[in-house]
Coordinates of C-alpha atoms in Angstrom, one line a residue:
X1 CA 0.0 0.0 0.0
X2 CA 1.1 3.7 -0.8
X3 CA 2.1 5.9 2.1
X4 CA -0.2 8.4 3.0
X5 CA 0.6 11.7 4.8
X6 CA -2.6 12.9 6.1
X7 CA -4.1 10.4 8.8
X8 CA -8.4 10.2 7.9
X9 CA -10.9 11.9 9.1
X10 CA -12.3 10.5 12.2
X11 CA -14.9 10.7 14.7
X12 CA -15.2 10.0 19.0
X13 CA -18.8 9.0 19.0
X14 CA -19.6 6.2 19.4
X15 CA -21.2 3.1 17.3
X16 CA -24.5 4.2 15.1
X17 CA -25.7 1.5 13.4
X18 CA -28.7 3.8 11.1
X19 CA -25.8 4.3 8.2
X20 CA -24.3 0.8 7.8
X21 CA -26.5 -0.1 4.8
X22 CA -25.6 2.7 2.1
X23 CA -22.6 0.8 0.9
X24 CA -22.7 -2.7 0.9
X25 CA -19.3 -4.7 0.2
X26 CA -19.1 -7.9 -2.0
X27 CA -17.2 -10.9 -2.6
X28 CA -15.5 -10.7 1.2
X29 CA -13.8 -14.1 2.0
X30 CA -13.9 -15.6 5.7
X31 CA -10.2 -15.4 5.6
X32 CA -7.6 -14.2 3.5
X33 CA -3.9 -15.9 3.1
X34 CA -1.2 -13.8 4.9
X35 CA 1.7 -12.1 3.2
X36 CA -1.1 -11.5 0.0
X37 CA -2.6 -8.3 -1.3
X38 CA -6.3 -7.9 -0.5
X39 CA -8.4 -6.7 -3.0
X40 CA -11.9 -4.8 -1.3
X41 CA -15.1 -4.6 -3.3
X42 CA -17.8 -2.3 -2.6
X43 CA -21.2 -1.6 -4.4
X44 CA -22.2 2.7 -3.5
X45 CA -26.5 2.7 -3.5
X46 CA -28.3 5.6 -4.6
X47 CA -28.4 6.7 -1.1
X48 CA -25.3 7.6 -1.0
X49 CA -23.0 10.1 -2.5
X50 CA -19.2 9.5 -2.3
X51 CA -16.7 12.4 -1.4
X52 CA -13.3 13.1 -1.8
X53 CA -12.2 12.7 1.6
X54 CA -13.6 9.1 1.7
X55 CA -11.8 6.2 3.0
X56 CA -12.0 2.4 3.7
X57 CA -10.2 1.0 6.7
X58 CA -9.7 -2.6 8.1
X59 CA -11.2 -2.7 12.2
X60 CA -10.5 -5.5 14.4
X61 CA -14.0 -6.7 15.2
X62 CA -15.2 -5.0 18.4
X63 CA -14.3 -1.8 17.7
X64 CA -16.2 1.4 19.7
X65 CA -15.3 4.4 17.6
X66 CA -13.9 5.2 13.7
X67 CA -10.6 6.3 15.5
X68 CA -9.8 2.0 16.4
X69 CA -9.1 1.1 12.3
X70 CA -6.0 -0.8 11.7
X71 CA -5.3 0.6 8.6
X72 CA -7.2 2.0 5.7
X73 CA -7.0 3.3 1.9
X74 CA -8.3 6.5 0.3
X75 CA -11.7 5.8 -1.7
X76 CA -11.6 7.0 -5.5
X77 CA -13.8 8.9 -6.9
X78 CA -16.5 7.8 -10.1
X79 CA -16.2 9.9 -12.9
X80 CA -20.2 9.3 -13.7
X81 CA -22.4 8.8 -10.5
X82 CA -25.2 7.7 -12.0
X83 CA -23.6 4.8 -14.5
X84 CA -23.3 1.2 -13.1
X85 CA -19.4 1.0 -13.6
X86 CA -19.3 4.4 -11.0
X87 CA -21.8 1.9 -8.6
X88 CA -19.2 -1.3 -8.1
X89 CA -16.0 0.1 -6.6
X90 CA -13.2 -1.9 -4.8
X91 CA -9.8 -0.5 -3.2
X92 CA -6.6 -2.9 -3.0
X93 CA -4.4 -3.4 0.4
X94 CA -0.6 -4.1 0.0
X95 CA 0.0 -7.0 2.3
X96 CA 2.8 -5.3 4.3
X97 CA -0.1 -3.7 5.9
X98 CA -2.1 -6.0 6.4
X99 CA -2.7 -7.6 10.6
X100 CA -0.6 -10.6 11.1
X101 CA -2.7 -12.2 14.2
X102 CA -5.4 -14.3 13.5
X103 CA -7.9 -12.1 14.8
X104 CA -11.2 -11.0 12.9
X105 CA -11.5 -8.4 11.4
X106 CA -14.0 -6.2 8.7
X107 CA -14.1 -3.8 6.0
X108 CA -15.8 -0.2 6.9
X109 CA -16.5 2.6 4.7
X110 CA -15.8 6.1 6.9
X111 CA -17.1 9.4 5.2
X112 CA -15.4 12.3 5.5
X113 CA -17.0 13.4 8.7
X114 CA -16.1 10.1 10.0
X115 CA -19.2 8.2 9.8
X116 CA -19.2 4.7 8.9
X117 CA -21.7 4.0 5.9
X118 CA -21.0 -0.1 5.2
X119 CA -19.5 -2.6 7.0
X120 CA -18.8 -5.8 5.5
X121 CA -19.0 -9.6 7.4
X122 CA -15.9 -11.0 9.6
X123 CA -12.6 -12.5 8.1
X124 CA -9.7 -13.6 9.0
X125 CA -5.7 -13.8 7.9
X126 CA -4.7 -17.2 7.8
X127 CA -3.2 -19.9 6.0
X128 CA -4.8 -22.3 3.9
X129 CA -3.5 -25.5 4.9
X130 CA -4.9 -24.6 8.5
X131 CA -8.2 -26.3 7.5
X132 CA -6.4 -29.8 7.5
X133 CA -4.4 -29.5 10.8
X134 CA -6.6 -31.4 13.3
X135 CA -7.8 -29.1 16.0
X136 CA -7.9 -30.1 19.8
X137 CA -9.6 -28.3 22.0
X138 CA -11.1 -28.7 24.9
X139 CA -14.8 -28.7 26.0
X140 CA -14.7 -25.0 27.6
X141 CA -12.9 -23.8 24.3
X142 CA -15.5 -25.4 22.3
X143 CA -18.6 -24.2 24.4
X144 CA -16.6 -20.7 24.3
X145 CA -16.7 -20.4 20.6
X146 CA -20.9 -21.4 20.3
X147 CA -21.3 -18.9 22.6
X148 CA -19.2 -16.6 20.1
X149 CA -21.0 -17.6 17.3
X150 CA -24.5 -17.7 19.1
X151 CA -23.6 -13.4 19.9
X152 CA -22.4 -13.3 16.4
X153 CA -25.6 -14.8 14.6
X154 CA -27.6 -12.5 17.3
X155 CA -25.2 -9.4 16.1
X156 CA -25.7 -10.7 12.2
X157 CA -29.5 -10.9 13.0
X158 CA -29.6 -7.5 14.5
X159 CA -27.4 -6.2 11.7
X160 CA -30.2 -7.7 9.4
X161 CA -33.3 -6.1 11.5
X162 CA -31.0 -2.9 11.4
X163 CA -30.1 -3.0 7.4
X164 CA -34.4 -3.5 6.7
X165 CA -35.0 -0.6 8.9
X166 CA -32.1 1.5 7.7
X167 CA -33.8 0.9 3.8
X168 CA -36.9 1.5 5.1
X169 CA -35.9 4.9 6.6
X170 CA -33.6 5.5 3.2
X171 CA -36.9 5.1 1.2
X172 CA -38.4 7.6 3.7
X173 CA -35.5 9.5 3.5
X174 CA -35.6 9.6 -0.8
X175 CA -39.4 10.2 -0.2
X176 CA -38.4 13.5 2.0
X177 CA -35.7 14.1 -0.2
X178 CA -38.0 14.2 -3.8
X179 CA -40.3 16.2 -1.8
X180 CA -37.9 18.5 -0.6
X181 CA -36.4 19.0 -3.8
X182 CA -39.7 19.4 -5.3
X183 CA -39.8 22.5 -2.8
X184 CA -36.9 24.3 -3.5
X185 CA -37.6 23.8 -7.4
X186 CA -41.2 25.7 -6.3
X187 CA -39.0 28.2 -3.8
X188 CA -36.9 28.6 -6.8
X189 CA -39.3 29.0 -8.9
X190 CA -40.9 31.8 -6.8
X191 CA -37.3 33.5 -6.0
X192 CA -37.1 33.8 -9.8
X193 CA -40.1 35.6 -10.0
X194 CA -39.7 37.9 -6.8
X195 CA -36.5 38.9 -8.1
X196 CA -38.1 39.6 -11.5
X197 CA -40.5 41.3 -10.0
X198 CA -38.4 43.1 -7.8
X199 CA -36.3 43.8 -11.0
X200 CA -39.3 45.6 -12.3
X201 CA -40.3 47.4 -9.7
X202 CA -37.2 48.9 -8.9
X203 CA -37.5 49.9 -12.6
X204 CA -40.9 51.7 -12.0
X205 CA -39.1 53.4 -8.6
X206 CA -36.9 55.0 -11.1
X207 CA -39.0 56.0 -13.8
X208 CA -41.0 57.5 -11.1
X209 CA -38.0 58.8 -9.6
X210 CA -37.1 60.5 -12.9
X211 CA -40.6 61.8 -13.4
X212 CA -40.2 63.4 -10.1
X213 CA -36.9 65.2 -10.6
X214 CA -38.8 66.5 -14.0
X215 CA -41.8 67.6 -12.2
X216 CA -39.9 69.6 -9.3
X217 CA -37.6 71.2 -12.0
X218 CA -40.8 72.4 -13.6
X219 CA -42.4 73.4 -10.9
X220 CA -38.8 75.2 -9.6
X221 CA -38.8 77.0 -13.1
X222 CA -43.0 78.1 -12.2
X223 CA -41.8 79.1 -9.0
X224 CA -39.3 81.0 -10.5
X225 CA -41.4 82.9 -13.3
X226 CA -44.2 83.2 -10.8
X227 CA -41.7 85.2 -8.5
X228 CA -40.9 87.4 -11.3
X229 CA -45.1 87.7 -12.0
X230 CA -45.6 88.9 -8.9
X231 CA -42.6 91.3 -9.0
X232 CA -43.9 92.4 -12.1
X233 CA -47.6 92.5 -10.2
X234 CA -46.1 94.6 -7.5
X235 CA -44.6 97.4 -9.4
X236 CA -48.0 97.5 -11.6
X237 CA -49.9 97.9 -8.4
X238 CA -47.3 100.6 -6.9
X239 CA -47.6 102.3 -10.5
X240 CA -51.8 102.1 -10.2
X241 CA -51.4 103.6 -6.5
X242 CA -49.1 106.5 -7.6
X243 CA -51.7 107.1 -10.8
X244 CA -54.6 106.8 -7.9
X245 CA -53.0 109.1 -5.6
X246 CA -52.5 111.8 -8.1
X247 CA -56.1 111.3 -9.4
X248 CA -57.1 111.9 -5.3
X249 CA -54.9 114.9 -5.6
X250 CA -56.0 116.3 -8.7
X251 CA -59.6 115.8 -7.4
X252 CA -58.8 117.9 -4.4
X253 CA -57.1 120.5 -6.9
X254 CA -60.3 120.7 -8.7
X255 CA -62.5 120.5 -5.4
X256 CA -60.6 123.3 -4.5
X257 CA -60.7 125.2 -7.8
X258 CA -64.4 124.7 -7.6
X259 CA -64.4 126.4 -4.1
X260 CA -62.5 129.1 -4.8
X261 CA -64.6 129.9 -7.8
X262 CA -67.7 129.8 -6.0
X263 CA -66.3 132.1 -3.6
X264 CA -65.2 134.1 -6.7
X265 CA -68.6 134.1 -7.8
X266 CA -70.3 134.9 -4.6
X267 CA -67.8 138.4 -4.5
X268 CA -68.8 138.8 -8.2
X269 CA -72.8 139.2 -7.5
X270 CA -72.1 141.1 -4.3
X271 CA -70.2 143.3 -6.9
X272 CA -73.0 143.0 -9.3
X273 CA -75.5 144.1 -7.1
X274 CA -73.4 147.2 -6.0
X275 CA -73.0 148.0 -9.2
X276 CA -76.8 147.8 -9.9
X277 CA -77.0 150.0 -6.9
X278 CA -75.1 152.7 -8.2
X279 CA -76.0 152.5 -11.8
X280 CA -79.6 153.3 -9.9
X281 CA -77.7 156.2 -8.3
X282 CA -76.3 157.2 -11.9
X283 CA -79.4 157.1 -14.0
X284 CA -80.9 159.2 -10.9
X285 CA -78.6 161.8 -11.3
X286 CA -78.8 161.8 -15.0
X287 CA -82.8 162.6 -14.5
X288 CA -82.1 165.3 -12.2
X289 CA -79.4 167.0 -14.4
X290 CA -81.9 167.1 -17.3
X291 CA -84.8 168.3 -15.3
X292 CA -82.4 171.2 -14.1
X293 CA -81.5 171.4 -17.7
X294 CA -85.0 171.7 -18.8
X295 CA -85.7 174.4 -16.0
X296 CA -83.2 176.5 -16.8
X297 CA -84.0 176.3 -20.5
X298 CA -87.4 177.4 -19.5
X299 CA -86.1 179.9 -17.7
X300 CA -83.9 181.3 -20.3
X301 CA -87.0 181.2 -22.5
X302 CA -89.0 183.4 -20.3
X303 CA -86.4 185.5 -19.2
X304 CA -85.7 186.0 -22.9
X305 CA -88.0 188.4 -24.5
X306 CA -87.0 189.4 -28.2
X307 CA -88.4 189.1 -31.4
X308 CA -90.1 186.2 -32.6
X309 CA -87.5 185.3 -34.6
X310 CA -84.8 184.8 -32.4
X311 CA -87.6 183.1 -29.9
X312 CA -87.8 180.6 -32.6
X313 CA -83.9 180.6 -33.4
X314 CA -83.3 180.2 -29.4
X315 CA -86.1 177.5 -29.5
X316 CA -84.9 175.4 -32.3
X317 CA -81.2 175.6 -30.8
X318 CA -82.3 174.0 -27.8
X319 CA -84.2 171.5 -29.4
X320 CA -80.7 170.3 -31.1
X321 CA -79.1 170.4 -27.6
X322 CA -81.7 168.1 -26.2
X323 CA -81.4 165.9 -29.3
X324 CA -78.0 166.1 -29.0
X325 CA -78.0 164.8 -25.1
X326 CA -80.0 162.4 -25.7
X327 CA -78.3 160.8 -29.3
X328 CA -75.1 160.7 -26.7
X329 CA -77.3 158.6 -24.0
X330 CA -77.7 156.0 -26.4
X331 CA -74.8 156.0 -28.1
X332 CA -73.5 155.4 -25.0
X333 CA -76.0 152.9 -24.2
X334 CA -74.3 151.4 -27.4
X335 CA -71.1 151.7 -26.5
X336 CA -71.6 150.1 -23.1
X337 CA -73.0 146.9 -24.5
X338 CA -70.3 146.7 -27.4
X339 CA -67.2 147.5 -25.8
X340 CA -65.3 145.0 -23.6
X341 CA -64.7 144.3 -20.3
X342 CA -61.5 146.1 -19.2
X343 CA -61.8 149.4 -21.4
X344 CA -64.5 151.0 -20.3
X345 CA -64.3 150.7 -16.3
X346 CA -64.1 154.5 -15.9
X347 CA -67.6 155.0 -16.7
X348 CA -70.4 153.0 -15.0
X349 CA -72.5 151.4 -17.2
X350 CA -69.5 149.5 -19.1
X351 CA -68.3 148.6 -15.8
X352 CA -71.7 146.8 -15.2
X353 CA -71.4 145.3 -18.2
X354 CA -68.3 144.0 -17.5
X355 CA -69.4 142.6 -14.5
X356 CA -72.2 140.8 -16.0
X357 CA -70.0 139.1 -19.0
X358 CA -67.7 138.1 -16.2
X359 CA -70.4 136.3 -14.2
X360 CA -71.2 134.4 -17.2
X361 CA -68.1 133.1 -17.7
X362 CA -67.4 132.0 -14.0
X363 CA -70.4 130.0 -14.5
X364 CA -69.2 127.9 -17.3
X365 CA -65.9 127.4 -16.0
X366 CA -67.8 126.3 -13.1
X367 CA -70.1 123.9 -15.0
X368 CA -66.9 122.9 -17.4
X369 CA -64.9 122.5 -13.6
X370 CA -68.3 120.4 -12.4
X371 CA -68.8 117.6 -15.8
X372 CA -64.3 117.4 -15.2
X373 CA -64.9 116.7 -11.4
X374 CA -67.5 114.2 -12.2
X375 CA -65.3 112.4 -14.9
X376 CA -62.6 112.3 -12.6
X377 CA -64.5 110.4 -10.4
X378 CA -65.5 108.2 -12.3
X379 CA -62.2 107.1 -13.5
X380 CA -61.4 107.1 -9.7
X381 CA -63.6 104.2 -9.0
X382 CA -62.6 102.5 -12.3
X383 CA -59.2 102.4 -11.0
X384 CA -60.3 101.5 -7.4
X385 CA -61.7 98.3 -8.5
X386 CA -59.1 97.3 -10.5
X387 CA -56.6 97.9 -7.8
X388 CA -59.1 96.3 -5.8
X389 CA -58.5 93.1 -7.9
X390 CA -54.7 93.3 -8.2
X391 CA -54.8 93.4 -4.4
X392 CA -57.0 90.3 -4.3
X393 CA -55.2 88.6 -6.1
X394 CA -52.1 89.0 -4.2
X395 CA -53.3 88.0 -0.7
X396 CA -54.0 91.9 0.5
X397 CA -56.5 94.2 1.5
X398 CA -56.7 97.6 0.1
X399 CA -58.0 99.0 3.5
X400 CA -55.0 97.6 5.0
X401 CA -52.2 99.9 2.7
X402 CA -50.6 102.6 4.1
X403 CA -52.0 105.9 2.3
X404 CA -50.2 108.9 1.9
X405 CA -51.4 111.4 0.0
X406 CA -48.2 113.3 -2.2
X407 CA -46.7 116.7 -1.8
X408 CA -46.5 119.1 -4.7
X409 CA -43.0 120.1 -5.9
X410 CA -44.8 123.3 -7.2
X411 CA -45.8 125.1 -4.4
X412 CA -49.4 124.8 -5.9
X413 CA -49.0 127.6 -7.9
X414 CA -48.1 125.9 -11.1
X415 CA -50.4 123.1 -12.7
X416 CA -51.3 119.9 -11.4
X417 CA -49.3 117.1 -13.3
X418 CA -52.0 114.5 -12.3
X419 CA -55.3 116.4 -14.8
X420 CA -55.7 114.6 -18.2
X421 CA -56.2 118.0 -20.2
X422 CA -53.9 119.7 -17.7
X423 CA -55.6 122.7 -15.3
X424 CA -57.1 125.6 -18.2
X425 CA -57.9 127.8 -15.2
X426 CA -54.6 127.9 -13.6
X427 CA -53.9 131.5 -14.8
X428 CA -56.9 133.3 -13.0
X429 CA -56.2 135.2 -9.9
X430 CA -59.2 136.3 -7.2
X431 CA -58.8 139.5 -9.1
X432 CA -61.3 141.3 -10.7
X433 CA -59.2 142.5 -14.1
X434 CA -60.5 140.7 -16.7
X435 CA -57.7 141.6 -19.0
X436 CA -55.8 138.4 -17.6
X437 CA -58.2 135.9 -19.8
X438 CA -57.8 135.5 -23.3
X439 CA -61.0 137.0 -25.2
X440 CA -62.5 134.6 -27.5
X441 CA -66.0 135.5 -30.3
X442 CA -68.4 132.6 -30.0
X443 CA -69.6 131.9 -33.8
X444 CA -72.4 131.8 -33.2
X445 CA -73.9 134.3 -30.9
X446 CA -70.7 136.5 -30.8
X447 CA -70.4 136.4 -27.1
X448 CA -67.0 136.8 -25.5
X449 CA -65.7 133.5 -23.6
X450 CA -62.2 132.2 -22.0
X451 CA -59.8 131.0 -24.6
X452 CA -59.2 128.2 -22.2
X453 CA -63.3 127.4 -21.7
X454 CA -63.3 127.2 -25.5
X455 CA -60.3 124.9 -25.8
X456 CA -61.5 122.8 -22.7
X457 CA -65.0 122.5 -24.5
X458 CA -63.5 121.1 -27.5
X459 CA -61.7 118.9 -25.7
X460 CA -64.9 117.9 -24.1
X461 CA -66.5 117.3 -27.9
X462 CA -63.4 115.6 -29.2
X463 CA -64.6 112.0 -30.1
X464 CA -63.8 108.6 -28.1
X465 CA -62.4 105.9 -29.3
X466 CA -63.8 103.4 -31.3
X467 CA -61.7 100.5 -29.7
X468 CA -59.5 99.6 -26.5
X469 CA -56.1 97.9 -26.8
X470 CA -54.7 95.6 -24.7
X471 CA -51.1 97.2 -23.4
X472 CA -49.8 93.2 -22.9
X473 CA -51.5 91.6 -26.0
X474 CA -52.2 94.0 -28.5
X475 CA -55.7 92.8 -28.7
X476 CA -58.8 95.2 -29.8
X477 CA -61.8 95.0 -28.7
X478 CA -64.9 97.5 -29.5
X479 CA -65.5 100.4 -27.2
X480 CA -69.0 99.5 -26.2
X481 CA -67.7 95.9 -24.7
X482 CA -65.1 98.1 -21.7
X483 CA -66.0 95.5 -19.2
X484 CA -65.2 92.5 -21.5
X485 CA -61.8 94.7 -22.1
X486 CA -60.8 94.9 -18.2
X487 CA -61.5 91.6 -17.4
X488 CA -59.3 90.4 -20.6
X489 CA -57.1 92.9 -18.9
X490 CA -57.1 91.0 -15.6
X491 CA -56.8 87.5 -16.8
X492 CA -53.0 88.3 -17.8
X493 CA -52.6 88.9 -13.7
X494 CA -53.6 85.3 -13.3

């Protein structure tokens, strides 16, 4: 036999008889001749699957534990389990190591982890002419070996009972086995599909994933442009609260141009009725001055006592005088209604007149100043809802803003920046010259009006629009449809 190195696997526990039938050795003589190699033959069942760590030893019969072999040989290995050739094995022992007693002895077949699989019947090393020498032995020897082979047909019988039962238990065993293997072909089975659809899933996770990322970078970009929408909200509603605050100051500017003209005008018919009073005073005078005219004339003419014809010289001279008084009455009468205001306020009755034509004209710049007012409103509240909107749209309350109303850089004596046709009446003074106003013929009736009354007017008659534009679109729409127009306006807000 070879040398070997490494000493076999064994094992300290003790006999287990439940293994003994998955190899099953053949051929095994009840002795073998000393100082001759032993040839070992095996037959592996389907039990059983041989390792590489496999051995066959030779035990002395009696033995406890796998550690008691006398010597042994390493197991080869079938190429083909499943073939017949790969079933029937055998191993050879050199003689050298073979026992040299004549003690019996067995084949076992140790696995790797030292548990004995086969065992094989009892033989011993002897010679062959030994059958022929005549034994003598004595009554106790002889009763001695019955007794040994009584135990050993008891130990072959139990060996028997044990071999049925360990076939029964392998059939149980390849039962358990064919199910179990039938199990993990289902377990594998389901493991294929969990990790396929595992596999998928994790696939959806990351198209979802990668829909997600899109969908916040969009909504980062909205975020974004509706930052800059509301920016862009915010200066259109500071712009709309600067236009509103100069509306609320040029309606003060006109309130208070209204005041001041009906102030103006109360002073003017005080002055018209003092002048009424005194052109009373004047006409009364007038009367009285040609009464003592006409006395004295009669008194001349009765004082006056010539001939008849310079009676009727002196008579017809004062006839001419009287005339004459009286064709300078109404040609100032004339005069007074013709002329205008500021040249004739040396003399009473063009001063009245004056008066009068002034009066007029304070009351259509007070009517013009009244339809502006009302206008001015009106675009007031127009811009109050809107704002009204913008605000509600952005989260606040127009109550809520802080109001102040603006200074004027001008002092107030220039014009108010925040009027649409600018302020025509920003040149008159409380005074009473009407020099200061530009004179202007009516066509029509030749009356004398403000240059600025008749340019205001005009700009009063000048016709609207036949269409509104939208400043963000460009879109028209017909003048008649201005609330279809603002809401359009507002929907660009949204």
């Amino acid at each position: 036999m070879e040398e070997t190195v490494e000493d076999p696997p064994t094992s300290a526990v003790l006999l287990d008889h439940c293994h003994f039938s998955q190899v099953i050795f053949n051929s095994v003589e009840k002795f073998y001749v000393p100082g001759g190699d032993v040839t070992c033959y095996y037959t592996l069942t389907q039990q059983f699957i041989p390792r590489r760590k496999d051995w066959i030893g030779i035990f002395r019969v009696g033995w406890k534990t796998t550690r008691e072999y006398y010597t042994f040989m390493w197991v080869s290995l079938p190429v083909e389990l499943n073939s017949d050739s790969a079933k029937q094995q055998e191993v050879q022992f050199k003689a050298y190591y073979l026992p040299k007693d004549d003690e019996y002895y067995q084949f076992c077949y140790v696995d790797q982890d030292g548990v004995v699989r086969g065992a094989s019947i009892p033989f011993q090393f002897r010679p062959e002419n030994e059958e022929d020498i005549l034994v003598v032995t004595t009554q106790g020897e002889v009763e001695e070996i019955e007794q040994r082979n009584k135990e050993l047909c008891k130990e072959n019988q139990e060996l028997k009972d044990t071999c049925v039962s360990l076939q029964k238990q392998n059939s149980d065993t390849q039962a358990e086995l064919h199910k179990t293997q039938e199990e993990l072909e289902i377990l594998k089975s389901t493991a294929q599909k969990l990790e396929q659809e595992a596999k998928a899933q994790k696939d959806s996770w990351e198209t979802e994933l990668l829909q997600l990322k899109e969908q916040n970078q969009k909504m980062s970009s909205e975020n974004e442009k509706m930052g800059v929408r509301v920016e862009q909200l915010q200066a259109q509603l500071s712009t709309r609260e600067k236009e509103m605050e100069k509306l609320v100051q040029g309606d003060q500017d006109k309130t208070e141009q209204l005041e001041r003209l009906n102030k103006e005008n109360s002073q003017l018919l005080l002055t018209l009725t003092q002048q009424k009073e005194r052109q009373k005073k004047l006409e009364q005078t007038v009367e009285e001055m040609l009464k003592q005219e006409e006395t004295t004339t009669l008194k001349k003419q009765q004082a006056l006592k010539e001939p008849r014809n310079k009676t009727t010289a002196v008579e017809e001279q004062l006839v001419q005088e009287v005339e004459r008084l009286q064709a300078k009455e109404v040609k100032q009468d004339r005069k007074s209604q013709q002329e205008p205001m500021g040249m004739g306020s040396q003399e009473p009755a063009d001063e009245n007149a004056g008066l009068s034509r002034k009066l007029s004209e304070n009351k259509i710049m007070y009517d013009a100043l009244q339809k502006e007012k009302e206008r001015l409103e009106r675009e007031n509240d127009l811009l109050k809802r809107e704002n009204s909107r913008l605000l509600s749209y952005m989260g606040l309350d127009f109550d809520s803003l802080p109001y102040q109303v603006p200074t004027s850089d001008q002092g107030g004596a220039g014009q108010n920046p925040a009027l649409v046709y600018g302020n025509p009446y920003s040149g008159i003074q409380e005074s009473s010259a009407p020099s200061l106003l530009a004179v202007k013929k009516c066509p029509t009736c030749k009356s004398d009006f403000a240059g600025d009354i008749l340019d205001f007017t005009s700009e009063q008659q000048r016709p609207q629009p036949l269409c509104l534009s939208c400043p963000i679109c460009d879109k028209t729409f017909p003048a008649k449809e201005k609330q279809i127009f603002e809401d359009h306006v507002f929907c660009h807000s949204l």
